[in-house]
């Protein structure tokens, strides 16, 4: 047999062994997965907005945790935003909580089908006394989006949640904002400003 | 025969490159996709090189 062939064959076998080590073996730790980018945790000043005749200070977050899924969002300055999983924020504010995260939607489904056939049934399972209040299609920063509004019972108190799914180039962006039901109407204009400030920042 | 082998090698490399760069991988399958795509690229690339360097000399008995 040709000597060159033997060398190529041996090199292929060595490369496969190395691949096995990098994929599953002791070298797997050297491969970096998505992780919270320090830039994502540093808000930048954003222009104040007038809501119910009151000036509300905002701060801009630019999330660069996951390749192809960079996004920006403006949050009220008095909200607490903590980093969760890569690409997500856990929000805390008076009378409510929220979450912003990236949702992987498989190629063999659509965002709307995913919401109605997978995500909403999952919410029904986990949230107590789930009741859908509304579902609509909308546009957020020129991206197709779907908004699900529902109420549920948490620790004996009724909460209303508005969950907005924004289609993106790879993952979808999801903004879930909850508030005690009696406070929801007061917070809704603020929620709308937050939702409409979402925009994809890939390539920026 | 050699052309068939060459075609199969190219198809394997092509499929590996597709999985690596164009396939939308679900978050839970990133690791397995990494392994399978590089496995196909390496084996396909190796067989492609073996094919290209394969000697065309015929054995004296065949001549």
PDB file of C-alpha atoms in Angstrom:
ATOM      1  CA  UNK A   1       0.000   0.000   0.000  1.00  0.00           C
ATOM      2  CA  UNK A   2       1.112   3.551  -0.767  1.00  0.00           C
ATOM      3  CA  UNK A   3       3.074   5.147   2.112  1.00  0.00           C
ATOM      4  CA  UNK A   4       1.185   8.462   1.770  1.00  0.00           C
ATOM      5  CA  UNK A   5      -2.129   6.648   2.143  1.00  0.00           C
ATOM      6  CA  UNK A   6      -0.944   5.063   5.367  1.00  0.00           C
ATOM      7  CA  UNK A   7       0.158   8.450   6.728  1.00  0.00           C
ATOM      8  CA  UNK A   8      -3.216  10.044   5.857  1.00  0.00           C
ATOM      9  CA  UNK A   9      -5.070   7.096   7.396  1.00  0.00           C
ATOM     10  CA  UNK A  10      -3.033   7.382  10.618  1.00  0.00           C
ATOM     11  CA  UNK A  11      -3.537  11.165  10.712  1.00  0.00           C
ATOM     12  CA  UNK A  12      -7.301  10.690  10.295  1.00  0.00           C
ATOM     13  CA  UNK A  13      -7.429   8.202  13.178  1.00  0.00           C
ATOM     14  CA  UNK A  14      -5.397  10.564  15.420  1.00  0.00           C
ATOM     15  CA  UNK A  15      -7.679  13.491  14.476  1.00  0.00           C
ATOM     16  CA  UNK A  16     -10.759  11.387  15.372  1.00  0.00           C
ATOM     17  CA  UNK A  17      -9.294  10.451  18.760  1.00  0.00           C
ATOM     18  CA  UNK A  18      -8.522  14.138  19.419  1.00  0.00           C
ATOM     19  CA  UNK A  19     -12.076  15.040  18.360  1.00  0.00           C
ATOM     20  CA  UNK A  20     -13.488  12.502  20.818  1.00  0.00           C
ATOM     21  CA  UNK A  21     -11.417  14.054  23.625  1.00  0.00           C
ATOM     22  CA  UNK A  22     -12.500  17.599  22.728  1.00  0.00           C
ATOM     23  CA  UNK A  23     -16.188  16.659  22.367  1.00  0.00           C
ATOM     24  CA  UNK A  24     -16.689  14.321  25.337  1.00  0.00           C
ATOM     25  CA  UNK A  25     -13.364  13.713  27.061  1.00  0.00           C
ATOM     26  CA  UNK A  26     -11.116  15.706  29.392  1.00  0.00           C
ATOM     27  CA  UNK A  27     -10.590  18.468  26.810  1.00  0.00           C
ATOM     28  CA  UNK A  28     -14.338  19.227  26.608  1.00  0.00           C
ATOM     29  CA  UNK A  29     -13.954  21.935  29.252  1.00  0.00           C
ATOM     30  CA  UNK A  30     -11.679  23.916  26.915  1.00  0.00           C
ATOM     31  CA  UNK A  31     -14.586  24.534  24.528  1.00  0.00           C
ATOM     32  CA  UNK A  32     -16.387  27.691  25.570  1.00  0.00           C
ATOM     33  CA  UNK A  33     -20.150  27.694  25.531  1.00  0.00           C
ATOM     34  CA  UNK A  34     -22.373  30.748  25.847  1.00  0.00           C
ATOM     35  CA  UNK A  35     -21.855  32.604  29.098  1.00  0.00           C
ATOM     36  CA  UNK A  36     -22.899  35.888  30.629  1.00  0.00           C
ATOM     37  CA  UNK A  37     -20.926  38.641  28.956  1.00  0.00           C
ATOM     38  CA  UNK A  38     -19.818  41.395  31.386  1.00  0.00           C
ATOM     39  CA  UNK A  39     -20.998  43.985  28.836  1.00  0.00           C
ATOM     40  CA  UNK A  40     -24.551  42.615  29.157  1.00  0.00           C
ATOM     41  CA  UNK A  41     -24.671  43.572  32.819  1.00  0.00           C
ATOM     42  CA  UNK A  42     -23.577  47.191  32.345  1.00  0.00           C
ATOM     43  CA  UNK A  43     -26.480  49.486  31.472  1.00  0.00           C
ATOM     44  CA  UNK A  44     -25.933  52.677  29.483  1.00  0.00           C
ATOM     45  CA  UNK A  45     -27.971  55.866  29.985  1.00  0.00           C
ATOM     46  CA  UNK A  46     -31.121  56.043  27.855  1.00  0.00           C
ATOM     47  CA  UNK A  47     -33.431  58.995  27.166  1.00  0.00           C
ATOM     48  CA  UNK A  48     -36.194  59.497  29.765  1.00  0.00           C
ATOM     49  CA  UNK A  49     -39.753  58.726  28.661  1.00  0.00           C
ATOM     50  CA  UNK A  50     -42.970  60.476  29.605  1.00  0.00           C
ATOM     51  CA  UNK A  51     -45.525  58.016  30.985  1.00  0.00           C
ATOM     52  CA  UNK A  52     -48.815  59.260  32.470  1.00  0.00           C
ATOM     53  CA  UNK A  53     -47.402  62.822  32.403  1.00  0.00           C
ATOM     54  CA  UNK A  54     -44.412  61.744  34.478  1.00  0.00           C
ATOM     55  CA  UNK A  55     -40.815  61.584  33.333  1.00  0.00           C
ATOM     56  CA  UNK A  56     -39.413  58.106  33.886  1.00  0.00           C
ATOM     57  CA  UNK A  57     -35.662  57.517  33.730  1.00  0.00           C
ATOM     58  CA  UNK A  58     -34.531  54.546  31.644  1.00  0.00           C
ATOM     59  CA  UNK A  59     -31.309  52.631  31.229  1.00  0.00           C
ATOM     60  CA  UNK A  60     -30.294  50.732  28.107  1.00  0.00           C
ATOM     61  CA  UNK A  61     -29.046  47.153  28.267  1.00  0.00           C
ATOM     62  CA  UNK A  62     -27.137  45.659  25.363  1.00  0.00           C
ATOM     63  CA  UNK A  63     -27.024  41.901  25.640  1.00  0.00           C
ATOM     64  CA  UNK A  64     -24.113  40.223  23.853  1.00  0.00           C
ATOM     65  CA  UNK A  65     -24.168  36.804  25.517  1.00  0.00           C
ATOM     66  CA  UNK A  66     -25.074  34.649  22.534  1.00  0.00           C
ATOM     67  CA  UNK A  67     -23.635  34.919  19.051  1.00  0.00           C
ATOM     68  CA  UNK A  68     -26.273  35.863  16.412  1.00  0.00           C
ATOM     69  CA  UNK A  69     -28.646  36.892  19.231  1.00  0.00           C
ATOM     70  CA  UNK A  70     -27.427  40.316  20.351  1.00  0.00           C
ATOM     71  CA  UNK A  71     -30.257  42.552  21.502  1.00  0.00           C
ATOM     72  CA  UNK A  72     -30.888  45.831  23.243  1.00  0.00           C
ATOM     73  CA  UNK A  73     -33.688  46.810  25.609  1.00  0.00           C
ATOM     74  CA  UNK A  74     -34.473  49.871  27.725  1.00  0.00           C
ATOM     75  CA  UNK A  75     -35.574  49.259  31.310  1.00  0.00           C
ATOM     76  CA  UNK A  76     -36.801  51.781  33.913  1.00  0.00           C
ATOM     77  CA  UNK A  77     -33.897  52.950  36.087  1.00  0.00           C
ATOM     78  CA  UNK A  78     -35.631  51.838  39.305  1.00  0.00           C
ATOM     79  CA  UNK A  79     -36.025  48.223  38.138  1.00  0.00           C
ATOM     80  CA  UNK A  80     -33.466  45.684  39.260  1.00  0.00           C
ATOM     81  CA  UNK A  81     -32.072  43.618  36.412  1.00  0.00           C
ATOM     82  CA  UNK A  82     -29.947  40.618  37.298  1.00  0.00           C
ATOM     83  CA  UNK A  83     -28.241  38.288  34.873  1.00  0.00           C
ATOM     84  CA  UNK A  84     -29.782  34.839  34.601  1.00  0.00           C
ATOM     85  CA  UNK A  85     -28.896  32.233  32.004  1.00  0.00           C
ATOM     86  CA  UNK A  86     -26.792  33.568  29.090  1.00  0.00           C
ATOM     87  CA  UNK A  87     -28.962  35.981  27.109  1.00  0.00           C
ATOM     88  CA  UNK A  88     -31.458  36.578  29.894  1.00  0.00           C
ATOM     89  CA  UNK A  89     -32.335  39.055  32.621  1.00  0.00           C
ATOM     90  CA  UNK A  90     -34.339  38.501  35.783  1.00  0.00           C
ATOM     91  CA  UNK A  91     -36.320  41.639  36.629  1.00  0.00           C
ATOM     92  CA  UNK A  92     -37.674  42.852  39.929  1.00  0.00           C
ATOM     93  CA  UNK A  93     -39.828  45.934  40.400  1.00  0.00           C
ATOM     94  CA  UNK A  94     -42.537  47.207  42.737  1.00  0.00           C
ATOM     95  CA  UNK A  95     -45.567  44.891  42.629  1.00  0.00           C
ATOM     96  CA  UNK A  96     -44.132  42.458  40.157  1.00  0.00           C
ATOM     97  CA  UNK A  97     -41.367  40.489  38.523  1.00  0.00           C
ATOM     98  CA  UNK A  98     -40.277  39.812  35.003  1.00  0.00           C
ATOM     99  CA  UNK A  99     -37.906  37.946  32.799  1.00  0.00           C
ATOM    100  CA  UNK A 100     -36.293  38.552  29.434  1.00  0.00           C
ATOM    101  CA  UNK A 101     -34.746  35.567  27.696  1.00  0.00           C
ATOM    102  CA  UNK A 102     -33.907  33.961  24.388  1.00  0.00           C
ATOM    103  CA  UNK A 103     -36.008  31.073  23.163  1.00  0.00           C
ATOM    104  CA  UNK A 104     -34.692  28.489  20.733  1.00  0.00           C
ATOM    105  CA  UNK A 105     -37.421  27.634  18.239  1.00  0.00           C
ATOM    106  CA  UNK A 106     -36.762  24.530  16.136  1.00  0.00           C
ATOM    107  CA  UNK A 107     -36.651  24.807  12.348  1.00  0.00           C
ATOM    108  CA  UNK A 108     -39.551  22.383  11.949  1.00  0.00           C
ATOM    109  CA  UNK A 109     -41.998  24.708  13.682  1.00  0.00           C
ATOM    110  CA  UNK A 110     -42.978  28.391  13.643  1.00  0.00           C
ATOM    111  CA  UNK A 111     -42.869  30.814  16.542  1.00  0.00           C
ATOM    112  CA  UNK A 112     -46.668  30.994  16.686  1.00  0.00           C
ATOM    113  CA  UNK A 113     -47.025  27.218  16.604  1.00  0.00           C
ATOM    114  CA  UNK A 114     -44.391  26.938  19.331  1.00  0.00           C
ATOM    115  CA  UNK A 115     -46.289  29.395  21.558  1.00  0.00           C
ATOM    116  CA  UNK A 116     -49.680  27.746  21.127  1.00  0.00           C
ATOM    117  CA  UNK A 117     -48.632  24.098  21.112  1.00  0.00           C
ATOM    118  CA  UNK A 118     -45.677  24.065  23.504  1.00  0.00           C
ATOM    119  CA  UNK A 119     -45.187  27.175  25.613  1.00  0.00           C
ATOM    120  CA  UNK A 120     -48.794  27.972  26.562  1.00  0.00           C
ATOM    121  CA  UNK A 121     -49.558  24.345  27.604  1.00  0.00           C
ATOM    122  CA  UNK A 122     -46.370  24.443  29.692  1.00  0.00           C
ATOM    123  CA  UNK A 123     -47.496  27.655  31.421  1.00  0.00           C
ATOM    124  CA  UNK A 124     -50.914  26.067  32.034  1.00  0.00           C
ATOM    125  CA  UNK A 125     -49.201  23.150  33.758  1.00  0.00           C
ATOM    126  CA  UNK A 126     -46.962  25.237  35.991  1.00  0.00           C
ATOM    127  CA  UNK A 127     -49.089  28.318  36.773  1.00  0.00           C
ATOM    128  CA  UNK A 128     -52.005  27.923  39.148  1.00  0.00           C
ATOM    129  CA  UNK A 129     -55.518  28.769  37.882  1.00  0.00           C
ATOM    130  CA  UNK A 130     -54.248  29.783  34.437  1.00  0.00           C
ATOM    131  CA  UNK A 131     -56.663  31.891  32.436  1.00  0.00           C
ATOM    132  CA  UNK A 132     -55.872  33.349  29.055  1.00  0.00           C
ATOM    133  CA  UNK A 133     -56.955  36.996  28.767  1.00  0.00           C
ATOM    134  CA  UNK A 134     -55.696  37.795  25.309  1.00  0.00           C
ATOM    135  CA  UNK A 135     -53.543  36.791  22.386  1.00  0.00           C
ATOM    136  CA  UNK A 136     -52.475  39.078  19.582  1.00  0.00           C
ATOM    137  CA  UNK A 137     -50.043  39.471  16.743  1.00  0.00           C
ATOM    138  CA  UNK A 138     -48.025  42.699  16.705  1.00  0.00           C
ATOM    139  CA  UNK A 139     -44.817  44.281  15.500  1.00  0.00           C
ATOM    140  CA  UNK A 140     -41.907  45.198  17.768  1.00  0.00           C
ATOM    141  CA  UNK A 141     -39.154  47.285  16.120  1.00  0.00           C
ATOM    142  CA  UNK A 142     -40.250  45.920  12.723  1.00  0.00           C
ATOM    143  CA  UNK A 143     -40.047  42.306  13.922  1.00  0.00           C
ATOM    144  CA  UNK A 144     -43.061  40.025  13.903  1.00  0.00           C
ATOM    145  CA  UNK A 145     -44.203  39.387  17.472  1.00  0.00           C
ATOM    146  CA  UNK A 146     -46.950  37.604  19.390  1.00  0.00           C
ATOM    147  CA  UNK A 147     -48.326  38.643  22.745  1.00  0.00           C
ATOM    148  CA  UNK A 148     -50.009  36.373  25.246  1.00  0.00           C
ATOM    149  CA  UNK A 149     -51.776  37.901  28.251  1.00  0.00           C
ATOM    150  CA  UNK A 150     -52.924  35.685  31.077  1.00  0.00           C
ATOM    151  CA  UNK A 151     -53.674  35.647  34.757  1.00  0.00           C
ATOM    152  CA  UNK A 152     -52.622  33.111  37.309  1.00  0.00           C
ATOM    153  CA  UNK A 153     -52.664  32.540  41.026  1.00  0.00           C
ATOM    154  CA  UNK A 154     -49.360  32.824  42.912  1.00  0.00           C
ATOM    155  CA  UNK A 155     -49.369  32.314  46.700  1.00  0.00           C
ATOM    156  CA  UNK A 156     -53.086  33.107  46.832  1.00  0.00           C
ATOM    157  CA  UNK A 157     -52.685  36.373  44.917  1.00  0.00           C
ATOM    158  CA  UNK A 158     -53.832  36.915  41.342  1.00  0.00           C
ATOM    159  CA  UNK A 159     -51.119  38.064  38.960  1.00  0.00           C
ATOM    160  CA  UNK A 160     -51.471  39.246  35.411  1.00  0.00           C
ATOM    161  CA  UNK A 161     -48.685  38.550  32.950  1.00  0.00           C
ATOM    162  CA  UNK A 162     -47.975  39.886  29.502  1.00  0.00           C
ATOM    163  CA  UNK A 163     -45.595  37.671  27.583  1.00  0.00           C
ATOM    164  CA  UNK A 164     -44.261  38.948  24.249  1.00  0.00           C
ATOM    165  CA  UNK A 165     -42.415  36.709  21.791  1.00  0.00           C
ATOM    166  CA  UNK A 166     -40.331  38.584  19.229  1.00  0.00           C
ATOM    167  CA  UNK A 167     -39.086  36.656  16.227  1.00  0.00           C
ATOM    168  CA  UNK A 168     -35.401  36.996  15.494  1.00  0.00           C
ATOM    169  CA  UNK A 169     -32.732  35.769  13.095  1.00  0.00           C
ATOM    170  CA  UNK A 170     -31.834  32.737  15.228  1.00  0.00           C
ATOM    171  CA  UNK A 171     -33.607  32.566  18.603  1.00  0.00           C
ATOM    172  CA  UNK A 172     -36.765  34.455  19.554  1.00  0.00           C
ATOM    173  CA  UNK A 173     -36.693  37.122  22.257  1.00  0.00           C
ATOM    174  CA  UNK A 174     -39.237  36.692  25.050  1.00  0.00           C
ATOM    175  CA  UNK A 175     -40.250  39.445  27.471  1.00  0.00           C
ATOM    176  CA  UNK A 176     -42.426  38.243  30.331  1.00  0.00           C
ATOM    177  CA  UNK A 177     -43.707  40.954  32.684  1.00  0.00           C
ATOM    178  CA  UNK A 178     -45.982  40.179  35.634  1.00  0.00           C
ATOM    179  CA  UNK A 179     -47.721  42.388  38.142  1.00  0.00           C
ATOM    180  CA  UNK A 180     -50.380  42.015  40.802  1.00  0.00           C
ATOM    181  CA  UNK A 181     -53.711  42.211  38.987  1.00  0.00           C
ATOM    182  CA  UNK A 182     -54.859  45.409  40.736  1.00  0.00           C
ATOM    183  CA  UNK A 183     -51.588  47.147  39.732  1.00  0.00           C
ATOM    184  CA  UNK A 184     -51.376  45.839  36.187  1.00  0.00           C
ATOM    185  CA  UNK A 185     -53.327  48.627  34.470  1.00  0.00           C
ATOM    186  CA  UNK A 186     -51.079  51.249  36.121  1.00  0.00           C
ATOM    187  CA  UNK A 187     -47.938  49.470  34.970  1.00  0.00           C
ATOM    188  CA  UNK A 188     -49.146  48.621  31.470  1.00  0.00           C
ATOM    189  CA  UNK A 189     -47.940  51.883  29.776  1.00  0.00           C
ATOM    190  CA  UNK A 190     -44.507  51.253  31.288  1.00  0.00           C
ATOM    191  CA  UNK A 191     -44.572  47.624  30.101  1.00  0.00           C
ATOM    192  CA  UNK A 192     -45.455  48.806  26.592  1.00  0.00           C
ATOM    193  CA  UNK A 193     -42.445  51.162  26.543  1.00  0.00           C
ATOM    194  CA  UNK A 194     -40.162  48.339  27.673  1.00  0.00           C
ATOM    195  CA  UNK A 195     -41.518  45.894  25.083  1.00  0.00           C
ATOM    196  CA  UNK A 196     -41.325  48.400  22.231  1.00  0.00           C
ATOM    197  CA  UNK A 197     -37.727  49.291  23.086  1.00  0.00           C
ATOM    198  CA  UNK A 198     -36.548  45.743  22.283  1.00  0.00           C
ATOM    199  CA  UNK A 199     -34.452  45.518  19.149  1.00  0.00           C
ATOM    200  CA  UNK A 200     -32.027  43.040  17.657  1.00  0.00           C
ATOM    201  CA  UNK A 201     -28.472  44.342  17.511  1.00  0.00           C
ATOM    202  CA  UNK A 202     -26.681  41.744  15.436  1.00  0.00           C
ATOM    203  CA  UNK A 203     -23.787  43.243  13.536  1.00  0.00           C
ATOM    204  CA  UNK A 204     -23.719  46.392  15.721  1.00  0.00           C
TER     205      UNK A 204
ATOM    206  CA  UNK B   1     -15.099   2.734  -8.778  1.00  0.00           C
ATOM    207  CA  UNK B   2     -12.702   5.473  -7.805  1.00  0.00           C
ATOM    208  CA  UNK B   3     -15.155   8.162  -8.981  1.00  0.00           C
ATOM    209  CA  UNK B   4     -17.902   6.658  -6.813  1.00  0.00           C
ATOM    210  CA  UNK B   5     -15.579   6.718  -3.796  1.00  0.00           C
ATOM    211  CA  UNK B   6     -14.657  10.350  -4.575  1.00  0.00           C
ATOM    212  CA  UNK B   7     -18.324  11.323  -4.861  1.00  0.00           C
ATOM    213  CA  UNK B   8     -19.212   9.662  -1.531  1.00  0.00           C
ATOM    214  CA  UNK B   9     -16.250  11.407   0.195  1.00  0.00           C
ATOM    215  CA  UNK B  10     -17.350  14.792  -1.162  1.00  0.00           C
ATOM    216  CA  UNK B  11     -20.928  14.138  -0.018  1.00  0.00           C
ATOM    217  CA  UNK B  12     -19.727  13.237   3.488  1.00  0.00           C
ATOM    218  CA  UNK B  13     -17.562  16.399   3.740  1.00  0.00           C
ATOM    219  CA  UNK B  14     -20.410  18.515   2.363  1.00  0.00           C
ATOM    220  CA  UNK B  15     -22.884  17.123   4.864  1.00  0.00           C
ATOM    221  CA  UNK B  16     -20.409  17.713   7.700  1.00  0.00           C
ATOM    222  CA  UNK B  17     -19.920  21.348   6.618  1.00  0.00           C
ATOM    223  CA  UNK B  18     -23.688  21.791   6.383  1.00  0.00           C
ATOM    224  CA  UNK B  19     -24.159  20.515   9.955  1.00  0.00           C
ATOM    225  CA  UNK B  20     -21.310  22.694  11.207  1.00  0.00           C
ATOM    226  CA  UNK B  21     -22.220  25.993   9.571  1.00  0.00           C
ATOM    227  CA  UNK B  22     -25.801  26.008   8.258  1.00  0.00           C
ATOM    228  CA  UNK B  23     -27.932  23.652  10.382  1.00  0.00           C
ATOM    229  CA  UNK B  24     -29.955  25.375  13.122  1.00  0.00           C
ATOM    230  CA  UNK B  25     -28.870  23.322  16.125  1.00  0.00           C
ATOM    231  CA  UNK B  26     -31.271  23.098  19.100  1.00  0.00           C
ATOM    232  CA  UNK B  27     -29.558  24.304  22.302  1.00  0.00           C
ATOM    233  CA  UNK B  28     -29.694  20.813  23.820  1.00  0.00           C
ATOM    234  CA  UNK B  29     -27.855  19.205  20.892  1.00  0.00           C
ATOM    235  CA  UNK B  30     -24.908  21.555  20.417  1.00  0.00           C
ATOM    236  CA  UNK B  31     -22.349  19.047  21.712  1.00  0.00           C
ATOM    237  CA  UNK B  32     -23.515  16.089  19.639  1.00  0.00           C
ATOM    238  CA  UNK B  33     -23.731  18.313  16.553  1.00  0.00           C
ATOM    239  CA  UNK B  34     -20.139  19.449  17.150  1.00  0.00           C
ATOM    240  CA  UNK B  35     -18.973  15.840  17.285  1.00  0.00           C
ATOM    241  CA  UNK B  36     -20.972  14.522  14.325  1.00  0.00           C
ATOM    242  CA  UNK B  37     -20.149  17.441  12.026  1.00  0.00           C
ATOM    243  CA  UNK B  38     -16.386  17.286  12.705  1.00  0.00           C
ATOM    244  CA  UNK B  39     -16.453  13.471  12.502  1.00  0.00           C
ATOM    245  CA  UNK B  40     -17.917  13.721   9.006  1.00  0.00           C
ATOM    246  CA  UNK B  41     -15.499  16.494   7.942  1.00  0.00           C
ATOM    247  CA  UNK B  42     -12.446  14.559   9.194  1.00  0.00           C
ATOM    248  CA  UNK B  43     -13.424  11.139   7.816  1.00  0.00           C
ATOM    249  CA  UNK B  44     -14.654  12.667   4.543  1.00  0.00           C
ATOM    250  CA  UNK B  45     -11.525  14.811   4.225  1.00  0.00           C
ATOM    251  CA  UNK B  46      -9.275  11.855   5.036  1.00  0.00           C
ATOM    252  CA  UNK B  47     -10.907   9.591   2.476  1.00  0.00           C
ATOM    253  CA  UNK B  48     -10.803  12.393  -0.090  1.00  0.00           C
ATOM    254  CA  UNK B  49      -7.039  12.768   0.395  1.00  0.00           C
ATOM    255  CA  UNK B  50      -6.536   8.986   0.305  1.00  0.00           C
ATOM    256  CA  UNK B  51      -8.450   8.900  -2.942  1.00  0.00           C
ATOM    257  CA  UNK B  52      -6.360  11.701  -4.476  1.00  0.00           C
ATOM    258  CA  UNK B  53      -3.047  10.104  -3.457  1.00  0.00           C
ATOM    259  CA  UNK B  54      -4.071   6.610  -4.448  1.00  0.00           C
ATOM    260  CA  UNK B  55      -1.429   5.205  -6.807  1.00  0.00           C
ATOM    261  CA  UNK B  56      -2.573   4.421 -10.326  1.00  0.00           C
ATOM    262  CA  UNK B  57       0.244   1.918 -10.869  1.00  0.00           C
ATOM    263  CA  UNK B  58      -1.045  -1.455 -11.863  1.00  0.00           C
ATOM    264  CA  UNK B  59       0.513  -4.607 -10.532  1.00  0.00           C
ATOM    265  CA  UNK B  60       2.829  -6.432 -13.006  1.00  0.00           C
ATOM    266  CA  UNK B  61       0.340  -9.304 -13.243  1.00  0.00           C
ATOM    267  CA  UNK B  62      -2.379  -6.951 -14.591  1.00  0.00           C
ATOM    268  CA  UNK B  63      -0.086  -5.358 -17.215  1.00  0.00           C
TER     269      UNK B  63
END
